[in-house]
């Protein structure tokens, strides 16, 4: 078991593919070639889509956007380890996982363009809407997985949050409940080293975020988040454990946000260039590409073709999002709840009343 061999308290972090593309053959999860190829193309697509989102925001064509550049493997490994019936509960920086799970890219753009239709995912896509209030998605995820356990559905819930998210009450409440009730939940903490400008060292005095799991009575593992193979292997083990009924796992993905926190942020005010350079060298795409090349299933030609495919695809999705009709007031909260709570309904009714010109007017 990886969680037994990689004890965060002993300073051990799981890595299978190093930054130069060298693989630890003993731990290689030997993913099928078609999955590996689809994974690399998905990461390439997400990187292209992410860059485009930032440019659209700079042109005033998209609202605030949280870039995920550098965190592609961190998100994709767990997504690949999931089955269709499993639930993905995300925060706001998980574009790669969304794309893999079947959320149409144009809907993701639409959401960041301020249209709630962007959260209206296809019926068979088990992904919850984005959750900006930090860690508030964690109790939801635990609730979803507890319901699945009670109903004996056999589905697992994978929930993403950041290093900053571990300081929230919702993190502690959610993980405590999950431990007590042995819910089928996989907690993925994307430790991208910063919560806006706050560095990880100021977030908590704990040596690792993974070890926080031990206080709740379940396993925790720290994983190189820029290594797709390691993220997949750790998540696979955790998903299997959850599905068997053996309860939750906390995975700390040790990664880095190469871009700004959001398009409203300027990371150069709190990070030094050298640090960004060091992490650029650990780029998750670069190392997976070398791994595929050494396997003989990727070359310069496939790279060129895929870059062009990703660019064309992204442009097409942007056009679809831009062609979508603007949102109507009564649709603002439509895709958040199956049944709208009365307080939101009151708010919508009052907004609609304000929009209707009064007769005396
Ligand atoms: C409850 C709450 N407090 C504050 C904020 C403002 N805020 C948005 S993102 C963020 C930092 C989150 O950091 P982290 O959890 O590490 O995730 P990351 O943004 O790095 O992916 C903060 C403080 C918020 N959205 N919700």
Tab-separated table of N, CA, C and O in Angstrom, residues 57-154:
chain	number	residue	atom	x	y	z
A	57	UNK	N	-9.907	37.562	-20.522
A	57	UNK	CA	-10.175	38.467	-19.400
A	57	UNK	C	-9.480	39.815	-19.642
A	57	UNK	O	-10.055	40.875	-19.421
A	58	UNK	N	-8.234	39.759	-20.137
A	58	UNK	CA	-7.484	40.997	-20.390
A	58	UNK	C	-8.158	41.840	-21.471
A	58	UNK	O	-8.020	43.051	-21.509
A	59	UNK	N	-8.906	41.176	-22.356
A	59	UNK	CA	-9.620	41.904	-23.427
A	59	UNK	C	-11.014	42.330	-22.970
A	59	UNK	O	-11.806	42.838	-23.772
A	60	UNK	N	-11.355	42.050	-21.711
A	60	UNK	CA	-12.675	42.435	-21.187
A	60	UNK	C	-13.793	41.520	-21.656
A	60	UNK	O	-14.961	41.878	-21.598
A	61	UNK	N	-13.427	40.309	-22.111
A	61	UNK	CA	-14.456	39.414	-22.643
A	61	UNK	C	-14.811	38.290	-21.665
A	61	UNK	O	-15.581	37.399	-22.011
A	62	UNK	N	-14.238	38.304	-20.493
A	62	UNK	CA	-14.481	37.266	-19.490
A	62	UNK	C	-14.212	37.894	-18.123
A	62	UNK	O	-13.343	38.753	-18.012
A	63	UNK	N	-14.959	37.456	-17.101
A	63	UNK	CA	-14.792	38.054	-15.768
A	63	UNK	C	-13.516	37.560	-15.112
A	63	UNK	O	-12.616	37.079	-15.778
A	64	UNK	N	-13.424	37.672	-13.775
A	64	UNK	CA	-12.223	37.204	-13.076
A	64	UNK	C	-12.066	35.705	-13.314
A	64	UNK	O	-13.048	34.968	-13.373
A	65	UNK	N	-10.809	35.274	-13.475
A	65	UNK	CA	-10.558	33.864	-13.780
A	65	UNK	C	-9.364	33.357	-12.955
A	65	UNK	O	-8.341	34.040	-12.861
A	66	UNK	N	-9.481	32.160	-12.354
A	66	UNK	CA	-8.358	31.596	-11.582
A	66	UNK	C	-7.521	30.614	-12.413
A	66	UNK	O	-7.947	29.481	-12.648
A	67	UNK	N	-6.348	31.014	-12.876
A	67	UNK	CA	-5.552	30.145	-13.741
A	67	UNK	C	-5.104	28.852	-13.045
A	67	UNK	O	-4.824	28.855	-11.851
A	68	UNK	N	-5.033	27.782	-13.825
A	68	UNK	CA	-4.622	26.501	-13.230
A	68	UNK	C	-3.315	25.989	-13.843
A	68	UNK	O	-2.942	24.835	-13.631
A	69	UNK	N	-2.625	26.856	-14.563
A	69	UNK	CA	-1.363	26.478	-15.205
A	69	UNK	C	-0.379	25.888	-14.178
A	69	UNK	O	-0.118	26.516	-13.144
A	70	UNK	N	0.117	24.699	-14.478
A	70	UNK	CA	1.058	24.032	-13.576
A	70	UNK	C	0.387	22.972	-12.719
A	70	UNK	O	1.048	22.100	-12.160
A	71	UNK	N	-0.936	23.023	-12.603
A	71	UNK	CA	-1.649	22.096	-11.724
A	71	UNK	C	-2.425	21.029	-12.520
A	71	UNK	O	-3.314	20.375	-11.987
A	72	UNK	N	-2.068	20.869	-13.781
A	72	UNK	CA	-2.844	19.958	-14.646
A	72	UNK	C	-2.768	18.509	-14.174
A	72	UNK	O	-3.792	17.820	-14.104
A	73	UNK	N	-1.563	18.028	-13.848
A	73	UNK	CA	-1.414	16.619	-13.447
A	73	UNK	C	-2.089	16.371	-12.101
A	73	UNK	O	-2.700	15.325	-11.870
A	74	UNK	N	-1.985	17.364	-11.251
A	74	UNK	CA	-2.568	17.296	-9.912
A	74	UNK	C	-4.080	17.033	-9.971
A	74	UNK	O	-4.648	16.334	-9.140
A	75	UNK	N	-4.706	17.601	-10.990
A	75	UNK	CA	-6.158	17.459	-11.142
A	75	UNK	C	-6.525	16.233	-11.967
A	75	UNK	O	-7.536	15.586	-11.739
A	76	UNK	N	-5.666	15.947	-12.935
A	76	UNK	CA	-6.027	14.890	-13.877
A	76	UNK	C	-5.854	13.488	-13.290
A	76	UNK	O	-6.689	12.600	-13.537
A	77	UNK	N	-4.809	13.269	-12.495
A	77	UNK	CA	-4.582	11.933	-11.908
A	77	UNK	C	-5.827	11.431	-11.184
A	77	UNK	O	-6.350	10.348	-11.501
A	78	UNK	N	-6.362	12.207	-10.226
A	78	UNK	CA	-7.574	11.762	-9.532
A	78	UNK	C	-8.764	11.599	-10.476
A	78	UNK	O	-9.547	10.658	-10.335
A	79	UNK	N	-8.895	12.495	-11.468
A	79	UNK	CA	-10.037	12.397	-12.396
A	79	UNK	C	-9.982	11.081	-13.174
A	79	UNK	O	-11.001	10.418	-13.370
A	80	UNK	N	-8.770	10.678	-13.579
A	80	UNK	CA	-8.637	9.425	-14.341
A	80	UNK	C	-8.971	8.217	-13.464
A	80	UNK	O	-9.507	7.221	-13.936
A	81	UNK	N	-8.678	8.341	-12.167
A	81	UNK	CA	-8.912	7.208	-11.260
A	81	UNK	C	-10.405	7.004	-10.953
A	81	UNK	O	-10.779	6.001	-10.351
A	82	UNK	N	-11.232	7.940	-11.368
A	82	UNK	CA	-12.665	7.863	-11.045
A	82	UNK	C	-13.446	7.070	-12.089
A	82	UNK	O	-13.050	6.984	-13.241
A	83	UNK	N	-14.593	6.557	-11.673
A	83	UNK	CA	-15.529	5.935	-12.621
A	83	UNK	C	-16.640	6.938	-12.926
A	83	UNK	O	-16.834	7.904	-12.177
A	84	UNK	N	-17.400	6.676	-13.994
A	84	UNK	CA	-18.455	7.615	-14.389
A	84	UNK	C	-19.464	7.867	-13.265
A	84	UNK	O	-19.993	8.958	-13.122
A	85	UNK	N	-19.742	6.838	-12.457
A	85	UNK	CA	-20.764	7.010	-11.411
A	85	UNK	C	-20.241	7.798	-10.196
A	85	UNK	O	-21.003	8.129	-9.296
A	86	UNK	N	-18.955	8.073	-10.153
A	86	UNK	CA	-18.375	8.828	-9.032
A	86	UNK	C	-18.652	10.325	-9.183
A	86	UNK	O	-18.863	10.810	-10.288
A	87	UNK	N	-18.608	11.021	-8.048
A	87	UNK	CA	-18.876	12.467	-8.046
A	87	UNK	C	-17.586	13.262	-7.924
A	87	UNK	O	-16.743	12.938	-7.087
A	88	UNK	N	-17.481	14.302	-8.733
A	88	UNK	CA	-16.364	15.244	-8.608
A	88	UNK	C	-16.918	16.532	-8.001
A	88	UNK	O	-17.848	17.133	-8.535
A	89	UNK	N	-16.352	16.922	-6.868
A	89	UNK	CA	-16.758	18.175	-6.217
A	89	UNK	C	-15.531	19.079	-6.259
A	89	UNK	O	-14.512	18.783	-5.640
A	90	UNK	N	-15.619	20.165	-6.989
A	90	UNK	CA	-14.429	20.992	-7.199
A	90	UNK	C	-14.583	22.348	-6.529
A	90	UNK	O	-15.681	22.728	-6.081
A	91	UNK	N	-13.476	23.076	-6.494
A	91	UNK	CA	-13.477	24.428	-5.922
A	91	UNK	C	-13.677	25.409	-7.080
A	91	UNK	O	-14.803	25.696	-7.476
A	92	UNK	N	-12.568	25.913	-7.643
A	92	UNK	CA	-12.689	26.877	-8.751
A	92	UNK	C	-11.483	26.834	-9.688
A	92	UNK	O	-11.429	27.565	-10.653
A	93	UNK	N	-10.483	25.969	-9.373
A	93	UNK	CA	-9.244	26.002	-10.173
A	93	UNK	C	-8.980	24.619	-10.804
A	93	UNK	O	-7.843	24.210	-10.906
A	94	UNK	N	-10.030	23.904	-11.168
A	94	UNK	CA	-9.824	22.505	-11.566
A	94	UNK	C	-10.243	22.233	-13.013
A	94	UNK	O	-10.848	21.198	-13.323
A	95	UNK	N	-9.899	23.140	-13.906
A	95	UNK	CA	-10.343	23.036	-15.301
A	95	UNK	C	-9.986	21.689	-15.946
A	95	UNK	O	-10.792	21.097	-16.663
A	96	UNK	N	-8.775	21.190	-15.670
A	96	UNK	CA	-8.335	19.932	-16.314
A	96	UNK	C	-9.248	18.768	-15.902
A	96	UNK	O	-9.630	17.942	-16.739
A	97	UNK	N	-9.597	18.709	-14.629
A	97	UNK	CA	-10.468	17.621	-14.142
A	97	UNK	C	-11.856	17.729	-14.773
A	97	UNK	O	-12.463	16.730	-15.150
A	98	UNK	N	-12.340	18.958	-14.920
A	98	UNK	CA	-13.670	19.161	-15.513
A	98	UNK	C	-13.707	18.644	-16.948
A	98	UNK	O	-14.635	17.950	-17.350
A	99	UNK	N	-12.688	19.019	-17.708
A	99	UNK	CA	-12.638	18.632	-19.114
A	99	UNK	C	-12.611	17.105	-19.232
A	99	UNK	O	-13.332	16.511	-20.025
A	100	UNK	N	-11.799	16.453	-18.385
A	100	UNK	CA	-11.709	14.989	-18.430
A	100	UNK	C	-13.058	14.349	-18.095
A	100	UNK	O	-13.460	13.356	-18.689
A	101	UNK	N	-13.770	14.938	-17.144
A	101	UNK	CA	-15.036	14.375	-16.684
A	101	UNK	C	-16.195	14.642	-17.642
A	101	UNK	O	-17.311	14.203	-17.394
A	102	UNK	N	-15.962	15.441	-18.676
A	102	UNK	CA	-17.012	15.637	-19.678
A	102	UNK	C	-17.800	16.926	-19.560
A	102	UNK	O	-18.856	17.066	-20.187
A	103	UNK	N	-17.300	17.875	-18.766
A	103	UNK	CA	-17.942	19.198	-18.754
A	103	UNK	C	-17.539	19.889	-20.062
A	103	UNK	O	-16.342	20.002	-20.351
A	104	UNK	N	-18.514	20.329	-20.875
A	104	UNK	CA	-18.128	20.990	-22.125
A	104	UNK	C	-17.310	22.263	-21.833
A	104	UNK	O	-17.701	23.061	-20.973
A	105	UNK	N	-16.198	22.398	-22.543
A	105	UNK	CA	-15.322	23.550	-22.289
A	105	UNK	C	-16.069	24.868	-22.466
A	105	UNK	O	-15.875	25.815	-21.712
A	106	UNK	N	-16.963	24.923	-23.457
A	106	UNK	CA	-17.659	26.192	-23.698
A	106	UNK	C	-18.537	26.557	-22.495
A	106	UNK	O	-18.711	27.732	-22.199
A	107	UNK	N	-19.033	25.548	-21.759
A	107	UNK	CA	-19.823	25.868	-20.554
A	107	UNK	C	-18.911	26.414	-19.457
A	107	UNK	O	-19.294	27.305	-18.703
A	108	UNK	N	-17.693	25.861	-19.371
A	108	UNK	CA	-16.741	26.374	-18.382
A	108	UNK	C	-16.450	27.854	-18.679
A	108	UNK	O	-16.450	28.708	-17.778
A	109	UNK	N	-16.231	28.178	-19.945
A	109	UNK	CA	-16.011	29.594	-20.318
A	109	UNK	C	-17.234	30.440	-19.970
A	109	UNK	O	-17.116	31.546	-19.445
A	110	UNK	N	-18.404	29.897	-20.294
A	110	UNK	CA	-19.645	30.645	-20.069
A	110	UNK	C	-19.789	31.026	-18.591
A	110	UNK	O	-20.191	32.135	-18.251
A	111	UNK	N	-19.426	30.066	-17.715
A	111	UNK	CA	-19.504	30.338	-16.271
A	111	UNK	C	-18.624	31.531	-15.905
A	111	UNK	O	-19.053	32.450	-15.210
A	112	UNK	N	-17.380	31.533	-16.409
A	112	UNK	CA	-16.470	32.635	-16.053
A	112	UNK	C	-16.837	33.923	-16.792
A	112	UNK	O	-16.349	34.996	-16.466
A	113	UNK	N	-17.737	33.805	-17.786
A	113	UNK	CA	-18.255	35.012	-18.447
A	113	UNK	C	-19.449	35.559	-17.666
A	113	UNK	O	-20.092	36.525	-18.091
A	114	UNK	N	-19.783	34.884	-16.553
A	114	UNK	CA	-20.844	35.404	-15.686
A	114	UNK	C	-22.223	34.863	-16.005
A	114	UNK	O	-23.219	35.428	-15.556
A	115	UNK	N	-22.278	33.775	-16.775
A	115	UNK	CA	-23.579	33.215	-17.129
A	115	UNK	C	-23.756	31.868	-16.416
A	115	UNK	O	-22.977	30.941	-16.644
A	116	UNK	N	-24.764	31.772	-15.561
A	116	UNK	CA	-24.954	30.554	-14.767
A	116	UNK	C	-25.302	29.335	-15.619
A	116	UNK	O	-25.211	28.206	-15.144
A	117	UNK	N	-25.706	29.559	-16.862
A	117	UNK	CA	-25.909	28.413	-17.766
A	117	UNK	C	-24.603	27.617	-17.887
A	117	UNK	O	-24.614	26.452	-18.263
A	118	UNK	N	-23.493	28.265	-17.555
A	118	UNK	CA	-22.200	27.592	-17.575
A	118	UNK	C	-22.097	26.496	-16.535
A	118	UNK	O	-21.217	25.635	-16.600
A	119	UNK	N	-22.973	26.522	-15.532
A	119	UNK	CA	-22.977	25.465	-14.500
A	119	UNK	C	-23.995	24.381	-14.819
A	119	UNK	O	-24.197	23.472	-14.020
A	120	UNK	N	-24.663	24.501	-15.938
A	120	UNK	CA	-25.687	23.533	-16.319
A	120	UNK	C	-25.031	22.396	-17.122
A	120	UNK	O	-25.013	22.418	-18.335
A	121	UNK	N	-24.476	21.429	-16.389
A	121	UNK	CA	-23.719	20.355	-17.033
A	121	UNK	C	-24.665	19.285	-17.569
A	121	UNK	O	-25.773	19.133	-17.067
A	122	UNK	N	-24.194	18.510	-18.542
A	122	UNK	CA	-25.033	17.402	-19.042
A	122	UNK	C	-25.451	16.475	-17.891
A	122	UNK	O	-24.700	16.292	-16.922
A	123	UNK	N	-26.644	15.920	-18.013
A	123	UNK	CA	-27.272	15.107	-16.956
A	123	UNK	C	-26.363	13.981	-16.435
A	123	UNK	O	-26.299	13.712	-15.253
A	124	UNK	N	-25.640	13.337	-17.339
A	124	UNK	CA	-24.827	12.171	-16.924
A	124	UNK	C	-23.454	12.548	-16.363
A	124	UNK	O	-22.695	11.674	-15.958
A	125	UNK	N	-23.145	13.843	-16.338
A	125	UNK	CA	-21.831	14.274	-15.839
A	125	UNK	C	-21.947	14.562	-14.345
A	125	UNK	O	-22.603	15.527	-13.942
A	126	UNK	N	-21.329	13.706	-13.542
A	126	UNK	CA	-21.481	13.849	-12.091
A	126	UNK	C	-20.418	14.800	-11.530
A	126	UNK	O	-19.414	14.375	-10.947
A	127	UNK	N	-20.661	16.079	-11.766
A	127	UNK	CA	-19.765	17.147	-11.308
A	127	UNK	C	-20.647	18.231	-10.702
A	127	UNK	O	-21.636	18.642	-11.322
A	128	UNK	N	-20.309	18.686	-9.501
A	128	UNK	CA	-21.089	19.767	-8.873
A	128	UNK	C	-20.615	21.121	-9.418
A	128	UNK	O	-19.519	21.206	-9.979
A	129	UNK	N	-21.401	22.180	-9.233
A	129	UNK	CA	-20.950	23.493	-9.735
A	129	UNK	C	-19.737	24.013	-8.949
A	129	UNK	O	-19.468	23.533	-7.851
A	130	UNK	N	-19.066	24.995	-9.519
A	130	UNK	CA	-17.928	25.630	-8.848
A	130	UNK	C	-18.345	26.184	-7.482
A	130	UNK	O	-19.471	26.636	-7.304
A	131	UNK	N	-17.400	26.126	-6.518
A	131	UNK	CA	-17.695	26.653	-5.174
A	131	UNK	C	-16.602	27.634	-4.792
A	131	UNK	O	-15.487	27.224	-4.447
A	132	UNK	N	-16.909	28.914	-4.846
A	132	UNK	CA	-15.885	29.910	-4.538
A	132	UNK	C	-15.683	30.105	-3.029
A	132	UNK	O	-14.547	30.279	-2.590
A	133	UNK	N	-16.740	30.041	-2.192
A	133	UNK	CA	-16.476	30.171	-0.743
A	133	UNK	C	-15.557	29.022	-0.288
A	133	UNK	O	-15.922	27.846	-0.369
A	134	UNK	N	-14.364	29.394	0.155
A	134	UNK	CA	-13.300	28.412	0.363
A	134	UNK	C	-13.725	27.264	1.293
A	134	UNK	O	-14.192	27.506	2.409
A	135	UNK	N	-13.573	26.046	0.803
A	135	UNK	CA	-13.833	24.783	1.527
A	135	UNK	C	-15.304	24.491	1.828
A	135	UNK	O	-15.590	23.454	2.425
A	136	UNK	N	-16.207	25.363	1.430
A	136	UNK	CA	-17.622	25.071	1.710
A	136	UNK	C	-18.089	23.841	0.929
A	136	UNK	O	-19.101	23.229	1.258
A	137	UNK	N	-17.313	23.448	-0.083
A	137	UNK	CA	-17.682	22.257	-0.858
A	137	UNK	C	-17.347	20.964	-0.115
A	137	UNK	O	-17.825	19.896	-0.485
A	138	UNK	N	-16.503	21.059	0.927
A	138	UNK	CA	-16.055	19.814	1.600
A	138	UNK	C	-17.217	19.124	2.330
A	138	UNK	O	-17.445	17.931	2.111
A	139	UNK	N	-17.984	19.833	3.171
A	139	UNK	CA	-19.139	19.151	3.788
A	139	UNK	C	-20.129	18.637	2.743
A	139	UNK	O	-20.727	17.580	2.934
A	140	UNK	N	-20.292	19.361	1.642
A	140	UNK	CA	-21.200	18.879	0.585
A	140	UNK	C	-20.701	17.532	0.056
A	140	UNK	O	-21.475	16.583	-0.126
A	141	UNK	N	-19.397	17.464	-0.194
A	141	UNK	CA	-18.818	16.234	-0.749
A	141	UNK	C	-18.990	15.069	0.226
A	141	UNK	O	-19.321	13.954	-0.171
A	142	UNK	N	-18.768	15.358	1.499
A	142	UNK	CA	-18.917	14.294	2.505
A	142	UNK	C	-20.382	13.853	2.557
A	142	UNK	O	-20.684	12.661	2.649
A	143	UNK	N	-21.283	14.811	2.445
A	143	UNK	CA	-22.717	14.481	2.432
A	143	UNK	C	-23.092	13.624	1.234
A	143	UNK	O	-23.819	12.633	1.363
A	144	UNK	N	-22.559	13.986	0.074
A	144	UNK	CA	-22.851	13.198	-1.140
A	144	UNK	C	-22.338	11.766	-0.961
A	144	UNK	O	-23.029	10.790	-1.260
A	145	UNK	N	-21.126	11.645	-0.437
A	145	UNK	CA	-20.561	10.289	-0.312
A	145	UNK	C	-21.267	9.502	0.790
A	145	UNK	O	-21.446	8.285	0.675
A	146	UNK	N	-21.714	10.182	1.844
A	146	UNK	CA	-22.453	9.488	2.914
A	146	UNK	C	-23.783	8.967	2.356
A	146	UNK	O	-24.187	7.829	2.625
A	147	UNK	N	-24.437	9.802	1.548
A	147	UNK	CA	-25.711	9.381	0.930
A	147	UNK	C	-25.471	8.165	0.041
A	147	UNK	O	-26.246	7.197	0.076
A	148	UNK	N	-24.375	8.199	-0.702
A	148	UNK	CA	-24.073	7.069	-1.592
A	148	UNK	C	-23.837	5.800	-0.776
A	148	UNK	O	-24.242	4.705	-1.167
A	149	UNK	N	-23.216	5.960	0.387
A	149	UNK	CA	-22.968	4.799	1.257
A	149	UNK	C	-24.300	4.244	1.792
A	149	UNK	O	-24.546	3.035	1.728
A	150	UNK	N	-25.154	5.154	2.265
A	150	UNK	CA	-26.436	4.707	2.830
A	150	UNK	C	-27.293	4.023	1.765
A	150	UNK	O	-27.993	3.056	2.048
A	151	UNK	N	-27.213	4.545	0.546
A	151	UNK	CA	-28.025	3.970	-0.541
A	151	UNK	C	-27.335	2.782	-1.217
A	151	UNK	O	-27.843	2.264	-2.204
A	152	UNK	N	-26.153	2.476	-0.742
A	152	UNK	CA	-25.353	1.365	-1.316
A	152	UNK	C	-25.171	1.518	-2.835
A	152	UNK	O	-25.325	0.577	-3.598
A	153	UNK	N	-24.845	2.752	-3.257
A	153	UNK	CA	-24.672	3.031	-4.693
A	153	UNK	C	-23.299	2.619	-5.208
A	153	UNK	O	-23.101	2.493	-6.409
A	154	UNK	N	-22.353	2.501	-4.289
A	154	UNK	CA	-20.998	2.125	-4.709
A	154	UNK	C	-20.242	3.238	-5.411
A	154	UNK	O	-19.235	2.987	-6.071
